[in-house]
mmCIF file of C-alpha atoms in Angstrom:
data_model
loop_
_atom_site.group_PDB
_atom_site.id
_atom_site.type_symbol
_atom_site.label_atom_id
_atom_site.label_comp_id
_atom_site.label_asym_id
_atom_site.label_seq_id
_atom_site.Cartn_x
_atom_site.Cartn_y
_atom_site.Cartn_z
ATOM 1 C CA MET A 1 -60.446 -73.870 40.250
ATOM 2 C CA GLU A 2 -62.320 -72.409 43.318
ATOM 3 C CA SER A 3 -66.624 -72.444 42.570
ATOM 4 C CA ASP A 4 -68.510 -69.101 43.100
ATOM 5 C CA CYS A 5 -69.714 -69.990 46.764
ATOM 6 C CA GLU A 6 -65.888 -69.854 47.663
ATOM 7 C CA GLN A 7 -65.074 -67.059 45.819
ATOM 8 C CA GLN A 8 -67.572 -65.300 48.004
ATOM 9 C CA SER A 9 -67.046 -66.268 51.001
ATOM 10 C CA ALA A 10 -63.452 -66.063 50.413
ATOM 11 C CA SER A 11 -64.089 -62.299 49.853
ATOM 12 C CA LEU A 12 -66.360 -61.284 52.565
ATOM 13 C CA PHE A 13 -64.862 -63.337 55.754
ATOM 14 C CA LEU A 14 -64.075 -61.356 57.766
ATOM 15 C CA THR A 15 -64.866 -58.338 56.147
ATOM 16 C CA PRO A 16 -67.854 -55.899 57.503
ATOM 17 C CA TYR A 17 -70.214 -55.810 55.204
ATOM 18 C CA PHE A 18 -72.186 -52.151 56.348
ATOM 19 C CA ASN A 19 -71.911 -50.472 59.174
ATOM 20 C CA MET A 20 -74.670 -51.497 61.671
ATOM 21 C CA GLN A 21 -76.630 -49.272 64.371
ATOM 22 C CA GLN A 22 -75.496 -50.008 67.930
ATOM 23 C CA THR A 23 -78.919 -50.324 68.989
ATOM 24 C CA LEU A 24 -80.162 -53.679 66.106
ATOM 25 C CA LYS A 25 -76.389 -54.524 67.464
ATOM 26 C CA ASN A 26 -77.589 -54.892 71.215
ATOM 27 C CA THR A 27 -81.025 -55.847 69.961
ATOM 28 C CA LEU A 28 -79.421 -58.987 68.441
ATOM 29 C CA MET A 29 -77.332 -59.361 70.909
ATOM 30 C CA GLN A 30 -79.448 -59.820 73.491
ATOM 31 C CA LEU A 31 -81.565 -62.420 71.359
ATOM 32 C CA ALA A 32 -78.667 -64.908 70.513
ATOM 33 C CA ALA A 33 -78.116 -64.745 74.406
ATOM 34 C CA GLU A 34 -81.457 -65.212 75.312
ATOM 35 C CA TYR A 35 -82.622 -68.602 73.082
ATOM 36 C CA GLU A 36 -78.969 -69.960 72.784
ATOM 37 C CA ASN A 37 -79.867 -72.338 75.550
ATOM 38 C CA LYS A 38 -81.290 -76.078 76.082
ATOM 39 C CA ASP A 39 -84.975 -75.177 75.897
ATOM 40 C CA PHE A 40 -84.078 -74.302 72.145
ATOM 41 C CA ILE A 41 -83.120 -77.753 71.358
ATOM 42 C CA VAL A 42 -86.786 -78.637 71.887
ATOM 43 C CA GLY A 43 -89.200 -78.939 69.128
ATOM 44 C CA ASP A 44 -85.701 -78.361 67.517
ATOM 45 C CA PRO A 45 -84.470 -80.885 64.756
ATOM 46 C CA SER A 46 -81.081 -80.731 66.718
ATOM 47 C CA TRP A 47 -83.350 -82.695 69.666
ATOM 48 C CA PHE A 48 -82.219 -86.095 68.110
ATOM 49 C CA MET A 49 -78.217 -85.858 68.080
ATOM 50 C CA HIS A 50 -78.098 -85.060 71.747
ATOM 51 C CA GLN A 51 -80.828 -88.226 72.206
ATOM 52 C CA VAL A 52 -78.103 -91.086 71.259
ATOM 53 C CA GLU A 53 -74.552 -91.370 72.916
ATOM 54 C CA GLY A 54 -71.498 -91.385 70.613
ATOM 55 C CA ALA A 55 -70.030 -88.757 68.326
ATOM 56 C CA ALA A 56 -70.452 -91.755 65.020
ATOM 57 C CA ASN A 57 -73.625 -92.110 66.308
ATOM 58 C CA LYS A 58 -74.707 -88.252 67.068
ATOM 59 C CA GLU A 59 -73.181 -87.047 63.748
ATOM 60 C CA THR A 60 -74.896 -89.812 61.525
ATOM 61 C CA LEU A 61 -78.265 -88.963 62.884
ATOM 62 C CA ALA A 62 -77.836 -85.581 62.847
ATOM 63 C CA PHE A 63 -77.048 -85.794 59.280
ATOM 64 C CA VAL A 64 -80.231 -87.555 58.148
ATOM 65 C CA ALA A 65 -82.470 -84.972 60.761
ATOM 66 C CA ALA A 66 -80.812 -82.048 58.803
ATOM 67 C CA SER A 67 -81.658 -83.578 55.312
ATOM 68 C CA LEU A 68 -85.519 -84.224 56.332
ATOM 69 C CA SER A 69 -85.634 -80.388 58.436
ATOM 70 C CA TYR A 70 -88.047 -78.646 55.447
ATOM 71 C CA GLY A 71 -91.783 -78.050 55.848
ATOM 72 C CA SER A 72 -93.710 -78.232 59.148
ATOM 73 C CA ARG A 73 -91.747 -79.303 61.876
ATOM 74 C CA LYS A 74 -95.115 -81.097 63.252
ATOM 75 C CA GLN A 75 -94.482 -83.071 59.993
ATOM 76 C CA PHE A 76 -91.111 -83.846 59.524
ATOM 77 C CA LEU A 77 -90.009 -84.372 63.571
ATOM 78 C CA PRO A 78 -91.864 -87.507 63.215
ATOM 79 C CA LYS A 79 -90.796 -88.893 60.338
ATOM 80 C CA ILE A 80 -87.331 -88.105 61.905
ATOM 81 C CA GLN A 81 -88.548 -89.889 65.091
ATOM 82 C CA ALA A 82 -89.634 -93.107 63.181
ATOM 83 C CA LEU A 83 -86.319 -93.267 61.609
ATOM 84 C CA LEU A 84 -84.804 -93.287 64.603
ATOM 85 C CA ASP A 85 -86.663 -95.438 66.498
ATOM 86 C CA CYS A 86 -86.379 -98.633 63.442
ATOM 87 C CA SER A 87 -82.680 -98.046 64.148
ATOM 88 C CA ASN A 88 -83.368 -98.972 68.237
ATOM 89 C CA GLY A 89 -85.163 -101.985 66.715
ATOM 90 C CA ARG A 90 -82.396 -103.614 64.973
ATOM 91 C CA ALA A 91 -79.609 -102.034 65.530
ATOM 92 C CA GLN A 92 -76.940 -101.332 68.156
ATOM 93 C CA SER A 93 -77.488 -97.745 66.880
ATOM 94 C CA PHE A 94 -78.031 -95.657 64.551
ATOM 95 C CA TYR A 95 -74.945 -95.325 62.366
ATOM 96 C CA ASP A 96 -74.640 -98.967 62.582
ATOM 97 C CA TRP A 97 -78.244 -99.444 60.781
ATOM 98 C CA VAL A 98 -77.060 -96.852 58.082
ATOM 99 C CA LYS A 99 -73.620 -98.523 58.259
ATOM 100 C CA THR A 100 -74.686 -101.917 58.111
ATOM 101 C CA GLY A 101 -77.024 -101.531 55.690
ATOM 102 C CA THR A 102 -79.730 -102.809 57.675
ATOM 103 C CA PHE A 103 -81.809 -99.673 57.094
ATOM 104 C CA LYS A 104 -82.986 -101.349 53.849
ATOM 105 C CA ALA A 105 -85.191 -103.488 55.691
ATOM 106 C CA ASP A 106 -86.774 -100.373 56.864
ATOM 107 C CA ILE A 107 -86.976 -98.106 53.728
ATOM 108 C CA PRO A 108 -86.397 -100.478 50.600
ATOM 109 C CA ASP A 109 -86.398 -99.183 47.296
ATOM 110 C CA ASP A 110 -90.154 -98.231 46.423
ATOM 111 C CA GLN A 111 -91.053 -95.254 44.045
ATOM 112 C CA ASN A 112 -94.280 -95.505 44.456
ATOM 113 C CA ARG A 113 -94.487 -94.852 48.566
ATOM 114 C CA CYS A 114 -94.661 -91.459 50.048
ATOM 115 C CA PHE A 115 -91.934 -91.632 53.106
ATOM 116 C CA TYR A 116 -91.888 -87.485 53.407
ATOM 117 C CA ARG A 117 -94.120 -84.624 51.108
ATOM 118 C CA LEU A 118 -91.479 -85.589 47.596
ATOM 119 C CA TYR A 119 -89.414 -87.788 48.968
ATOM 120 C CA THR A 120 -90.527 -91.290 48.316
ATOM 121 C CA TYR A 121 -89.031 -94.531 49.999
ATOM 122 C CA ALA A 122 -86.846 -94.861 47.067
ATOM 123 C CA THR A 123 -85.461 -91.423 47.538
ATOM 124 C CA MET A 124 -84.521 -92.459 51.256
ATOM 125 C CA HIS A 125 -83.208 -95.449 50.134
ATOM 126 C CA LYS A 126 -80.916 -94.118 48.283
ATOM 127 C CA MET A 127 -79.218 -91.447 49.775
ATOM 128 C CA LEU A 128 -79.443 -93.984 52.754
ATOM 129 C CA CYS A 129 -77.170 -95.852 50.503
ATOM 130 C CA ALA A 130 -75.148 -93.353 49.241
ATOM 131 C CA LEU A 131 -74.404 -92.481 52.847
ATOM 132 C CA GLN A 132 -74.156 -96.004 54.188
ATOM 133 C CA GLU A 133 -71.109 -96.277 50.528
ATOM 134 C CA MET A 134 -69.172 -92.839 52.789
ATOM 135 C CA LEU A 135 -69.567 -94.315 56.614
ATOM 136 C CA LEU A 136 -68.046 -98.563 54.972
ATOM 137 C CA SER A 137 -65.312 -96.177 52.958
ATOM 138 C CA TYR A 138 -64.005 -93.247 55.156
ATOM 139 C CA GLY A 139 -65.577 -93.963 59.170
ATOM 140 C CA THR A 140 -67.320 -91.036 59.530
ATOM 141 C CA ILE A 141 -68.805 -87.836 56.988
ATOM 142 C CA LYS A 142 -66.181 -86.278 59.086
ATOM 143 C CA GLN A 143 -63.416 -88.120 58.119
ATOM 144 C CA TYR A 144 -64.611 -87.946 54.592
ATOM 145 C CA VAL A 145 -64.626 -84.328 54.048
ATOM 146 C CA LYS A 146 -61.353 -84.285 56.064
ATOM 147 C CA THR A 147 -59.958 -86.604 53.632
ATOM 148 C CA HIS A 148 -61.243 -84.303 50.892
ATOM 149 C CA SER A 149 -60.152 -81.197 52.382
ATOM 150 C CA ASN A 150 -57.324 -79.290 50.643
ATOM 151 C CA THR A 151 -56.023 -77.813 53.983
ATOM 152 C CA GLU A 152 -55.872 -78.555 57.258
ATOM 153 C CA THR A 153 -58.319 -76.608 58.842
ATOM 154 C CA MET A 154 -61.482 -76.013 55.847
ATOM 155 C CA THR A 155 -63.711 -73.709 55.425
ATOM 156 C CA CYS A 156 -67.500 -74.072 55.778
ATOM 157 C CA SER A 157 -68.145 -73.204 51.774
ATOM 158 C CA GLU A 158 -65.018 -75.831 51.128
ATOM 159 C CA ALA A 159 -67.185 -78.786 53.677
ATOM 160 C CA VAL A 160 -70.381 -77.476 51.682
ATOM 161 C CA GLU A 161 -68.829 -78.096 48.568
ATOM 162 C CA VAL A 162 -67.520 -81.350 49.272
ATOM 163 C CA ILE A 163 -70.248 -83.123 50.479
ATOM 164 C CA VAL A 164 -72.635 -81.524 47.735
ATOM 165 C CA ARG A 165 -70.747 -83.115 45.513
ATOM 166 C CA TYR A 166 -70.291 -86.281 46.666
ATOM 167 C CA PHE A 167 -73.882 -86.957 46.744
ATOM 168 C CA SER A 168 -74.645 -84.936 43.093
ATOM 169 C CA GLU A 169 -72.499 -87.769 41.820
ATOM 170 C CA ARG A 170 -73.928 -90.576 43.262
ATOM 171 C CA GLY A 171 -77.272 -89.305 41.463
ATOM 172 C CA ILE A 172 -78.910 -88.179 44.701
ATOM 173 C CA GLU A 173 -81.011 -84.885 43.573
ATOM 174 C CA GLY A 174 -83.602 -83.052 46.276
ATOM 175 C CA ILE A 175 -82.778 -84.222 49.761
ATOM 176 C CA ILE A 176 -79.343 -83.125 49.020
ATOM 177 C CA PRO A 177 -78.937 -79.932 47.221
ATOM 178 C CA LYS A 178 -77.070 -80.726 43.651
ATOM 179 C CA ASN A 179 -75.172 -77.616 43.426
ATOM 180 C CA THR A 180 -74.071 -74.776 45.879
ATOM 181 C CA LYS A 181 -76.527 -72.046 44.053
ATOM 182 C CA SER A 182 -79.257 -72.386 46.380
ATOM 183 C CA SER A 183 -78.490 -71.381 49.743
ATOM 184 C CA CYS A 184 -78.257 -75.383 51.050
ATOM 185 C CA LYS A 185 -79.744 -74.279 54.608
ATOM 186 C CA ARG A 186 -79.903 -77.932 55.760
ATOM 187 C CA ILE A 187 -76.195 -78.444 55.437
ATOM 188 C CA CYS A 188 -75.422 -75.003 56.446
ATOM 189 C CA MET A 189 -77.810 -76.532 59.634
ATOM 190 C CA PHE A 190 -75.913 -79.737 59.822
ATOM 191 C CA LEU A 191 -72.446 -77.726 59.745
ATOM 192 C CA ARG A 192 -73.515 -75.363 62.309
ATOM 193 C CA TRP A 193 -74.408 -78.350 65.146
ATOM 194 C CA MET A 194 -71.154 -80.365 64.053
ATOM 195 C CA VAL A 195 -68.329 -77.003 64.183
ATOM 196 C CA ARG A 196 -69.638 -74.264 66.773
ATOM 197 C CA ASP A 197 -68.142 -76.115 69.908
ATOM 198 C CA ALA A 198 -69.200 -74.229 74.201
ATOM 199 C CA SER A 199 -72.699 -73.918 72.966
ATOM 200 C CA PRO A 200 -75.696 -75.929 74.708
ATOM 201 C CA VAL A 201 -77.213 -77.029 71.343
ATOM 202 C CA ASP A 202 -74.107 -77.204 68.371
ATOM 203 C CA ILE A 203 -71.952 -80.512 69.385
ATOM 204 C CA GLY A 204 -68.714 -78.926 67.989
ATOM 205 C CA LEU A 205 -67.568 -82.430 66.532
ATOM 206 C CA TRP A 206 -66.170 -80.778 63.864
ATOM 207 C CA SER A 207 -64.576 -77.774 65.940
ATOM 208 C CA ASP A 208 -61.432 -79.005 64.516
ATOM 209 C CA ILE A 209 -60.941 -79.777 61.332
ATOM 210 C CA ILE A 210 -63.399 -76.322 60.515
ATOM 211 C CA ASP A 211 -63.276 -72.522 61.380
ATOM 212 C CA LYS A 212 -66.492 -71.700 62.976
ATOM 213 C CA ARG A 213 -65.935 -67.762 62.062
ATOM 214 C CA THR A 214 -66.543 -69.293 58.304
ATOM 215 C CA LEU A 215 -69.253 -71.445 59.273
ATOM 216 C CA ILE A 216 -72.587 -69.880 56.849
ATOM 217 C CA ILE A 217 -75.678 -68.967 58.369
ATOM 218 C CA PRO A 218 -78.692 -71.707 57.544
ATOM 219 C CA MET A 219 -80.825 -69.564 54.998
ATOM 220 C CA ASP A 220 -84.371 -70.083 54.572
ATOM 221 C CA THR A 221 -87.165 -67.902 53.404
ATOM 222 C CA HIS A 222 -88.321 -66.887 56.787
ATOM 223 C CA VAL A 223 -84.491 -66.059 57.569
ATOM 224 C CA LEU A 224 -84.284 -64.268 54.494
ATOM 225 C CA GLN A 225 -87.434 -62.474 55.352
ATOM 226 C CA GLU A 226 -86.302 -61.071 59.146
ATOM 227 C CA ALA A 227 -83.333 -60.023 57.468
ATOM 228 C CA ASN A 228 -84.670 -58.193 55.046
ATOM 229 C CA ARG A 229 -87.358 -56.194 58.007
ATOM 230 C CA LEU A 230 -84.648 -55.493 60.173
ATOM 231 C CA GLY A 231 -82.348 -53.868 57.397
ATOM 232 C CA LEU A 232 -79.365 -56.167 57.618
ATOM 233 C CA MET A 233 -79.550 -56.792 53.893
ATOM 234 C CA SER A 234 -81.726 -56.477 50.537
ATOM 235 C CA SER A 235 -82.417 -59.494 48.700
ATOM 236 C CA LYS A 236 -85.406 -61.393 47.391
ATOM 237 C CA VAL A 237 -84.454 -65.041 46.739
ATOM 238 C CA ALA A 238 -82.745 -67.295 49.790
ATOM 239 C CA SER A 239 -79.274 -68.400 47.481
ATOM 240 C CA MET A 240 -76.151 -69.155 48.763
ATOM 241 C CA SER A 241 -74.705 -65.549 47.812
ATOM 242 C CA SER A 242 -77.697 -63.723 49.925
ATOM 243 C CA ALA A 243 -76.779 -66.056 52.977
ATOM 244 C CA ILE A 244 -72.784 -65.237 52.706
ATOM 245 C CA LYS A 245 -74.087 -61.787 52.362
ATOM 246 C CA LEU A 246 -75.563 -62.077 55.663
ATOM 247 C CA THR A 247 -73.233 -64.223 57.251
ATOM 248 C CA ALA A 248 -71.003 -61.017 56.601
ATOM 249 C CA ARG A 249 -73.716 -58.927 58.697
ATOM 250 C CA LEU A 250 -73.856 -61.003 61.624
ATOM 251 C CA ARG A 251 -69.772 -61.687 61.983
ATOM 252 C CA GLU A 252 -70.282 -57.369 62.881
ATOM 253 C CA VAL A 253 -71.733 -58.386 65.600
ATOM 254 C CA PHE A 254 -70.086 -61.912 66.713
ATOM 255 C CA PRO A 255 -66.951 -61.658 64.858
ATOM 256 C CA ASP A 256 -65.711 -64.612 66.338
ATOM 257 C CA ASP A 257 -68.576 -66.656 66.234
ATOM 258 C CA PRO A 258 -70.896 -65.292 62.827
ATOM 259 C CA LEU A 259 -73.691 -68.177 63.982
ATOM 260 C CA LYS A 260 -74.584 -67.240 67.150
ATOM 261 C CA GLY A 261 -76.660 -64.668 64.909
ATOM 262 C CA ASP A 262 -79.078 -67.648 64.115
ATOM 263 C CA PHE A 263 -80.077 -67.872 67.270
ATOM 264 C CA ALA A 264 -80.689 -63.864 67.373
ATOM 265 C CA LEU A 265 -82.828 -64.384 64.120
ATOM 266 C CA PHE A 266 -85.025 -67.170 65.757
ATOM 267 C CA GLY A 267 -85.366 -64.900 68.517
ATOM 268 C CA VAL A 268 -86.562 -61.763 66.396
ATOM 269 C CA GLY A 269 -88.867 -64.029 65.099
ATOM 270 C CA ILE A 270 -90.323 -64.789 68.247
ATOM 271 C CA ALA A 271 -89.939 -61.109 69.877
ATOM 272 C CA LYS A 272 -91.477 -59.600 67.157
#
């Protein structure tokens, strides 16, 4: 049976949600072109995957970086850097640091020690253990997701479901959403990084298994507010339903690559 996430995405995929004023379309296209460049990476969590070599290494670091990307950038970016520093000191690569379990020396199972905000060292330890299990069994996150797809080319909704289900079954909560009722912003952001190709920001390692036209906007409160202000939608909660609706609006402007609109909305926030 299809999940709510998959049903909503399928019903809106490649279907215009509203007619959009040409002026707004032009503005979004101009902003996307302006802000999707190498400078965007500076101060963005996507920066980290550009600092390492090798597909598996980039993918693994990108997943952990995306998972930690909430709250203030000034606070979470140093935490991601600290993990990268640990891996550089103890393993050949971030991928090896996770897959071999070397991380356990740096991230002990300590419930009384805070790592970042609501995440204790125990929270991070448990998540990394689950990720290690995946890498040992399947080699990469991509291969795990591909193995659990029902079709040769899967949708973003299906990939989100597969990832969320894996960690939920292992008791991981908070750092990875337990279901797809929320917008799953950080997973959708990770998938944007992995799927979109021909971009100075996103690296397209999964472009052969997921159609970028099916990607879902990484929605948080800021994105929701900007979308409401522009009249793209009218929603009060940053849910998966809202994210799918906003993506449908962006598909009117960027039919072959709706998440170019993610850069446009970023630009709107800077320009206002």
